[in-house]
Amino acid sequence: MRALYWNGVNDLRVGTVPDPTIINPHDAILKVTLTTTCGSDLHFIDGYLPTMKPGDIIGHEFMGEVVETGPEVKKVKKGERVVVPSFIVCGQCWYCRNQLFSLCDNTHPKPELQVPLFGYPTAGIYGYTHAFGGYAGSHAEYVRVPFADNDCFHAPEGVPDDHVLFLSDAAPTGYMGADFCDIKPGDTIAVWGCCGVGLMAQRSAYLLGAERVIAIDRFPERLRLAREKCGSEVINYMEVDSVVETLKEMTGGRGPDACIDAVGMEAHGTGIQHAYDSVKQALHLQTDRGTALREAIMAVRKGGVLSILGVYMLMDKFPIGAIMNKGLTVRSAQQHGQKYMPRLLEHAAKGELDPSFLATHRFSLEDGPRGYAMFKHKEDGCVRSVFVP
Ligand SMILES: [Zn+2]
Ligand SMILES: [Zn+2]
């Protein structure tokens, strides 16, 4: 089959690789119908996240048609149209039984690569470094889905593919980030980042009862989507002296009730702190530039909630004093997609959370490297590149 693979730092290629096969009785093989880029892919493409090997097929957000199932697969059948959350989960362990799905204890075949950094391994993820399991990704004609009964969700009839696709990751991640905020009537939620996840977090915050949502980014076309598709008020941080002061002014001096960071370790910023972070990251003295997260910590009201969706590894100058003295609640996770999927499918059926506007650009799989370049550089207002294998 044809697949898009990582060949080295900033070197993606398309080539012919062996087809996936059923390895375990709970596996299914999907013919991928749509798959999309994700901001977190950029971290290993450009070498900030290590443990990629040349030839690794990338991609973790996808939907497809079931073409083969192992003998123990009961709930999904050949020919069915399904969407798959990006974390692979067993459905049986303590974490799965407590709906902490991205922390599944049984789907990371190489825990020794994560334990030194995190203390315990997370669940495995498709196409996302050997530190996250080394599974083959979805930017291919076919993909193997382990534990298919837990991880394949039937796509509702009448809901189009470019809507269903984003239920794989962007929508549940954003929805989870808003859910973390324990939103009450009258609440104001600030969201850093108008990427797919950030936009979904904004829309979800309204669905969960927020009165105001304020979005922070620097790209006018993304801020326009935040305004028009999500109903958010917006701050272009290139046009204000201080995001924190602007948020204070917009909230009568009190600050947002919760702040969601949908940016992560490669935050862009302005000023001396950003310059310091960039130099340290370039010298590999820290892995993460934390402009967005630091701003969120400073801006959130006293006693508020900090919801972290952006990907981080290690950060320097982390303002723990502000978290402790302001009495903040910090909540964070990689997406527990299997928990949120039933709710999202219901919203999808009612037309309440339609993420299809994220699919700004479409490519064949053969054009994958160009699709990633456009996505990375946000050319032509690209929010997500979608591949049709
Ligand atoms: Zn993703
Ligand atoms: Zn599990």
Coordinates of C-alpha atoms and ligand atoms in Angstrom, one line a residue:
M1 CA 0.0 0.0 0.0
R2 CA 1.0 3.7 -0.3
A3 CA 1.8 5.6 2.9
L4 CA 3.3 8.9 4.2
Y5 CA 6.3 8.2 6.4
W6 CA 8.9 10.1 8.4
N7 CA 12.3 9.8 6.8
G8 CA 14.2 12.2 9.0
V9 CA 13.9 15.7 10.6
N10 CA 11.7 17.8 8.2
D11 CA 11.8 15.0 5.6
L12 CA 8.4 13.3 4.9
R13 CA 8.0 10.9 2.0
V14 CA 5.4 8.8 0.3
G15 CA 6.3 5.3 -0.6
T16 CA 5.1 1.7 -0.9
V17 CA 5.1 -0.3 2.3
P18 CA 3.7 -3.7 3.3
D19 CA -0.1 -3.8 4.0
P20 CA -1.1 -4.2 7.7
T21 CA -2.4 -7.6 8.8
I22 CA -4.4 -8.9 11.7
I23 CA -1.9 -9.7 14.4
N24 CA -4.2 -10.2 17.4
P25 CA -7.8 -11.6 17.5
H26 CA -9.2 -8.2 18.6
D27 CA -7.7 -6.3 15.6
A28 CA -9.5 -4.8 12.7
I29 CA -8.1 -3.5 9.4
L30 CA -9.6 -0.3 8.1
K31 CA -9.4 1.2 4.6
V32 CA -8.7 4.8 5.5
T33 CA -11.2 7.1 3.8
L34 CA -10.0 10.4 5.4
T35 CA -7.1 11.3 7.6
T36 CA -5.8 14.7 8.8
T37 CA -2.7 16.6 10.0
C38 CA -2.4 17.6 13.7
G39 CA -0.3 20.3 15.3
S40 CA 1.2 17.7 17.6
D41 CA 2.7 15.9 14.5
L42 CA 4.9 19.0 13.9
H43 CA 6.8 18.4 17.2
F44 CA 8.3 15.1 15.9
I45 CA 8.5 16.1 12.2
D46 CA 10.8 19.0 13.2
G47 CA 12.7 16.8 15.7
Y48 CA 11.6 18.3 19.1
L49 CA 10.0 15.0 20.1
P50 CA 12.5 12.3 19.6
T51 CA 12.2 8.5 19.1
M52 CA 11.0 8.5 15.5
K53 CA 12.6 6.0 13.1
P54 CA 13.0 6.4 9.3
G55 CA 10.1 4.6 7.7
D56 CA 7.6 5.2 10.5
I57 CA 4.1 5.9 9.1
I58 CA 2.6 9.0 10.7
G59 CA -0.9 10.2 11.3
H60 CA -3.3 9.6 14.2
E61 CA -6.6 11.3 13.2
F62 CA -8.7 9.2 10.8
M63 CA -11.9 7.4 9.8
G64 CA -12.4 4.5 7.5
E65 CA -14.2 1.4 6.3
V66 CA -13.7 -1.9 8.1
V67 CA -12.3 -4.4 5.6
E68 CA -11.2 -7.2 7.9
T69 CA -11.7 -8.2 11.5
G70 CA -10.0 -10.7 13.9
P71 CA -12.0 -13.6 15.3
E72 CA -12.7 -11.9 18.7
V73 CA -14.1 -8.7 17.2
K74 CA -17.9 -8.6 18.0
K75 CA -19.2 -5.0 17.6
V76 CA -17.8 -3.9 14.2
K77 CA -18.2 -5.6 10.9
K78 CA -16.8 -5.6 7.5
G79 CA -18.2 -2.7 5.4
E80 CA -19.0 -0.5 8.3
R81 CA -18.0 3.2 8.4
V82 CA -16.2 4.1 11.6
V83 CA -14.2 6.8 13.3
V84 CA -11.3 6.0 15.7
P85 CA -10.0 8.1 18.6
S86 CA -6.2 8.5 18.3
F87 CA -5.3 6.7 21.6
I88 CA -5.4 2.9 21.5
V89 CA -7.2 1.5 24.6
C90 CA -7.8 -2.0 26.0
G91 CA -11.2 -1.3 27.6
Q92 CA -10.3 -3.7 30.5
C93 CA -7.7 -2.1 32.8
W94 CA -8.3 0.2 35.8
Y95 CA -7.7 3.3 33.8
C96 CA -10.1 2.3 31.0
R97 CA -12.7 1.3 33.6
N98 CA -12.4 4.8 35.1
Q99 CA -12.7 6.4 31.7
L100 CA -9.1 7.7 31.8
F101 CA -8.6 6.2 28.4
S102 CA -5.5 7.9 27.2
L103 CA -3.8 6.5 30.3
C104 CA -4.6 2.8 29.4
D105 CA -2.1 0.5 31.0
N106 CA -2.1 -2.1 28.3
T107 CA -1.4 -0.5 24.9
H108 CA 2.1 0.8 25.3
P109 CA 4.5 -1.9 24.1
K110 CA 7.6 0.2 25.0
P111 CA 7.0 1.7 28.4
E112 CA 10.8 1.9 29.1
L113 CA 10.8 4.9 26.6
Q114 CA 8.3 6.9 28.7
V115 CA 8.8 5.9 32.3
P116 CA 12.0 8.0 32.8
L117 CA 10.2 11.1 31.7
F118 CA 6.7 10.6 33.1
G119 CA 7.0 7.9 35.9
Y120 CA 4.4 5.7 34.2
P121 CA 3.6 5.0 30.5
T122 CA 0.5 6.5 28.8
A123 CA -1.6 4.6 26.3
G124 CA -0.2 4.0 22.8
I125 CA -1.1 6.3 19.9
Y126 CA -1.1 5.8 16.1
G127 CA 1.8 7.2 14.2
Y128 CA 3.3 9.3 17.0
T129 CA 6.8 8.3 17.9
H130 CA 8.1 5.1 19.6
A131 CA 7.9 6.9 23.0
F132 CA 4.1 6.7 22.4
G133 CA 4.1 3.1 21.3
G134 CA 5.5 3.0 17.8
Y135 CA 2.2 2.0 16.2
A136 CA 1.9 2.5 12.4
G137 CA -0.1 5.7 11.6
S138 CA -3.2 6.5 9.5
H139 CA -1.6 8.4 6.6
A140 CA -1.9 5.3 4.5
E141 CA -4.3 3.3 2.5
Y142 CA -4.9 0.9 5.3
V143 CA -4.4 0.9 9.1
R144 CA -4.5 -1.8 11.8
V145 CA -6.8 -0.9 14.7
P146 CA -6.1 -3.0 17.8
F147 CA -9.0 -3.5 20.3
A148 CA -11.4 -2.7 17.5
D149 CA -14.5 -3.2 19.7
N150 CA -13.4 -0.3 22.0
D151 CA -11.9 2.0 19.5
C152 CA -14.1 1.9 16.4
F153 CA -17.2 4.1 16.7
H154 CA -20.0 3.9 14.0
A155 CA -20.3 7.0 12.0
P156 CA -23.9 8.3 12.1
E157 CA -25.8 8.0 8.9
G158 CA -26.2 11.4 7.2
V159 CA -23.2 13.0 8.9
P160 CA -20.6 13.7 6.2
D161 CA -17.1 12.3 6.3
D162 CA -15.3 15.7 6.8
H163 CA -17.4 16.2 10.0
V164 CA -16.9 12.6 11.3
L165 CA -13.2 12.7 10.7
F166 CA -12.6 15.4 13.4
L167 CA -14.4 13.3 16.0
S168 CA -11.2 11.3 16.0
D169 CA -9.2 13.9 17.9
A170 CA -9.7 17.7 17.5
A171 CA -13.3 17.7 18.6
P172 CA -13.0 15.3 21.7
T173 CA -9.7 17.0 22.7
G174 CA -11.3 20.5 22.6
Y175 CA -14.5 19.3 24.3
M176 CA -12.5 17.6 27.1
G177 CA -10.6 20.9 27.6
A178 CA -13.9 22.8 28.0
D179 CA -15.3 20.0 30.3
F180 CA -12.2 20.4 32.5
C181 CA -13.2 24.0 33.2
D182 CA -16.3 23.0 35.3
I183 CA -18.2 25.8 33.5
K184 CA -21.0 27.5 35.4
P185 CA -23.5 30.0 34.0
G186 CA -21.9 33.5 33.6
D187 CA -18.4 32.1 33.2
T188 CA -15.8 33.6 30.9
I189 CA -13.4 31.1 29.3
A190 CA -10.2 32.2 27.5
V191 CA -8.6 29.9 24.9
W192 CA -5.0 30.3 23.7
G193 CA -4.7 29.0 20.1
C194 CA -7.2 28.9 17.2
C195 CA -6.0 25.7 15.8
G196 CA -8.4 22.8 15.3
V197 CA -8.3 21.9 19.0
G198 CA -8.6 25.5 20.2
L199 CA -11.5 26.2 17.9
M200 CA -13.3 23.1 19.1
A201 CA -12.6 24.0 22.8
Q202 CA -14.2 27.4 22.1
R203 CA -17.3 26.0 20.6
S204 CA -17.5 23.3 23.3
A205 CA -17.2 26.0 26.1
Y206 CA -20.4 27.6 24.7
L207 CA -22.1 24.2 24.5
L208 CA -21.3 23.6 28.1
G209 CA -22.8 26.9 29.2
A210 CA -20.1 29.6 29.1
E211 CA -21.4 33.1 28.8
R212 CA -18.3 34.5 27.0
V213 CA -15.3 32.9 25.2
I214 CA -12.2 34.9 24.4
A215 CA -9.8 33.5 21.8
I216 CA -6.1 34.5 21.6
D217 CA -4.0 34.0 18.4
R218 CA -2.0 36.0 15.9
F219 CA -3.4 34.9 12.6
P220 CA -6.3 37.1 11.4
E221 CA -7.9 34.3 9.3
R222 CA -7.9 32.0 12.4
L223 CA -9.3 34.7 14.6
R224 CA -12.0 35.2 12.0
L225 CA -13.0 31.5 12.3
A226 CA -13.1 31.9 16.1
R227 CA -15.5 34.8 15.7
E228 CA -17.6 33.5 12.9
K229 CA -17.7 29.8 13.6
C230 CA -17.4 29.7 17.4
G231 CA -18.9 33.1 18.5
S232 CA -15.7 34.0 20.4
E233 CA -14.4 37.5 21.2
V234 CA -10.8 37.7 20.0
I235 CA -7.4 39.1 20.9
N236 CA -4.7 39.3 18.3
Y237 CA -1.6 39.2 20.6
M238 CA 0.5 41.0 18.1
E239 CA -1.7 44.0 18.4
V240 CA -1.8 44.4 22.2
D241 CA 1.0 45.2 24.7
S242 CA 0.0 42.5 27.1
V243 CA -2.5 39.7 26.7
V244 CA -2.8 39.4 30.5
E245 CA -3.7 43.1 30.9
T246 CA -6.1 43.0 28.0
L247 CA -7.9 40.0 29.5
K248 CA -8.1 41.8 32.8
E249 CA -9.6 44.9 31.1
M250 CA -12.2 42.7 29.3
T251 CA -13.3 41.0 32.5
G252 CA -13.7 44.0 34.8
G253 CA -10.3 43.3 36.4
R254 CA -11.1 39.9 37.7
G255 CA -9.7 37.7 34.9
P256 CA -11.2 34.7 33.0
D257 CA -12.8 32.0 35.2
A258 CA -10.8 29.4 33.3
C259 CA -8.0 29.4 30.8
I260 CA -7.4 26.7 28.1
D261 CA -4.0 26.3 26.6
A262 CA -4.4 24.7 23.2
V263 CA -0.9 25.8 22.0
G264 CA 1.8 23.7 23.7
M265 CA 5.5 23.5 23.5
E266 CA 6.2 25.5 20.4
A267 CA 4.4 28.6 21.4
H268 CA 5.2 31.7 19.5
G269 CA 5.4 34.9 21.5
T270 CA 6.8 38.3 21.8
G271 CA 9.3 40.0 24.1
I272 CA 12.4 39.0 26.1
Q273 CA 10.9 35.8 27.7
H274 CA 10.1 34.4 24.2
A275 CA 13.6 35.2 23.0
Y276 CA 15.1 33.5 26.0
D277 CA 12.9 30.4 25.5
S278 CA 13.8 30.1 21.8
V279 CA 17.6 30.2 22.5
K280 CA 17.3 27.6 25.3
Q281 CA 15.2 25.4 23.2
A282 CA 17.6 25.7 20.2
L283 CA 20.4 24.7 22.5
H284 CA 18.4 21.7 23.8
L285 CA 18.6 23.2 27.4
Q286 CA 14.8 22.8 27.5
T287 CA 12.3 21.2 25.1
D288 CA 9.4 23.6 25.5
R289 CA 8.7 27.3 24.9
G290 CA 5.9 28.1 27.3
T291 CA 4.6 31.6 26.4
A292 CA 1.0 30.6 26.1
L293 CA 0.9 28.5 29.3
R294 CA 2.7 31.2 31.3
E295 CA 0.2 33.8 30.1
A296 CA -2.7 31.5 30.9
I297 CA -1.4 31.0 34.5
M298 CA -1.0 34.7 35.0
A299 CA -4.3 35.7 33.4
V300 CA -6.7 33.3 35.0
R301 CA -8.7 34.7 38.0
K302 CA -7.7 33.7 41.6
G303 CA -9.2 30.2 42.3
G304 CA -9.7 29.6 38.6
V305 CA -9.1 26.6 36.4
L306 CA -6.2 26.0 34.1
S307 CA -6.9 23.4 31.4
I308 CA -3.9 22.3 29.5
L309 CA -4.4 20.6 26.1
G310 CA -1.1 21.7 24.4
V311 CA 1.6 19.1 24.3
Y312 CA 4.5 19.6 26.7
M313 CA 7.6 17.7 27.9
L314 CA 9.9 19.9 30.0
M315 CA 9.7 23.6 30.7
D316 CA 11.9 26.1 32.3
K317 CA 10.7 29.0 34.5
F318 CA 7.3 27.4 35.2
P319 CA 5.4 29.8 37.5
I320 CA 4.4 27.3 40.1
G321 CA 4.2 30.1 42.7
A322 CA 1.3 31.7 40.8
I323 CA -0.5 28.4 40.6
M324 CA 0.0 27.7 44.4
N325 CA -0.7 31.2 45.7
K326 CA -3.7 31.9 43.5
G327 CA -5.2 28.6 44.4
L328 CA -5.5 27.4 40.8
T329 CA -6.9 24.0 39.7
V330 CA -4.7 22.5 37.0
R331 CA -6.3 19.9 34.8
S332 CA -4.7 18.2 31.8
A333 CA -4.7 15.1 29.7
Q334 CA -4.2 13.7 26.3
Q335 CA -7.7 13.1 24.9
H336 CA -10.0 10.6 26.6
G337 CA -11.8 10.3 23.2
Q338 CA -13.6 7.0 24.0
K339 CA -15.3 8.8 27.0
Y340 CA -16.5 11.8 25.0
M341 CA -17.4 10.0 21.7
P342 CA -21.0 9.1 22.6
R343 CA -21.7 12.8 23.6
L344 CA -20.0 14.1 20.5
L345 CA -21.9 11.7 18.2
E346 CA -25.1 13.0 19.8
H347 CA -24.1 16.7 19.2
A348 CA -23.1 15.7 15.6
A349 CA -26.5 14.2 15.0
K350 CA -28.2 17.4 16.2
G351 CA -25.8 19.6 14.2
E352 CA -24.6 21.4 17.4
L353 CA -20.8 20.9 17.0
D354 CA -19.9 20.7 13.4
P355 CA -16.1 20.7 13.0
S356 CA -16.0 20.3 9.2
F357 CA -14.9 23.9 8.7
L358 CA -11.5 22.8 10.0
A359 CA -10.9 20.9 6.7
T360 CA -9.6 24.0 4.8
H361 CA -7.3 22.0 2.4
R362 CA -7.6 18.6 0.7
F363 CA -4.8 16.6 -0.8
S364 CA -4.2 13.1 -2.2
L365 CA -1.9 11.0 0.0
E366 CA 0.8 11.4 -2.7
D367 CA 0.7 15.1 -2.0
G368 CA 1.1 14.5 1.8
P369 CA 4.5 16.3 2.2
R370 CA 3.0 19.4 0.5
G371 CA 0.0 19.2 2.7
Y372 CA 2.1 19.2 5.8
A373 CA 4.2 22.1 4.6
M374 CA 1.1 24.2 4.0
F375 CA -0.3 23.2 7.4
K376 CA 3.0 24.0 9.2
H377 CA 3.4 27.4 7.7
K378 CA -0.4 28.1 7.8
E379 CA -0.2 29.0 4.1
D380 CA -3.4 30.2 2.5
G381 CA -5.2 30.1 5.9
C382 CA -4.6 26.4 6.2
V383 CA -6.2 25.1 9.5
R384 CA -6.0 21.4 8.7
S385 CA -4.8 19.5 5.6
V386 CA -7.0 16.5 5.0
F387 CA -5.7 13.5 3.0
V388 CA -7.8 11.2 0.8
P389 CA -5.8 8.0 0.5
Ligands
ZN1 ZN -4.1 15.1 17.0
ZN2 ZN -6.9 -0.1 29.3

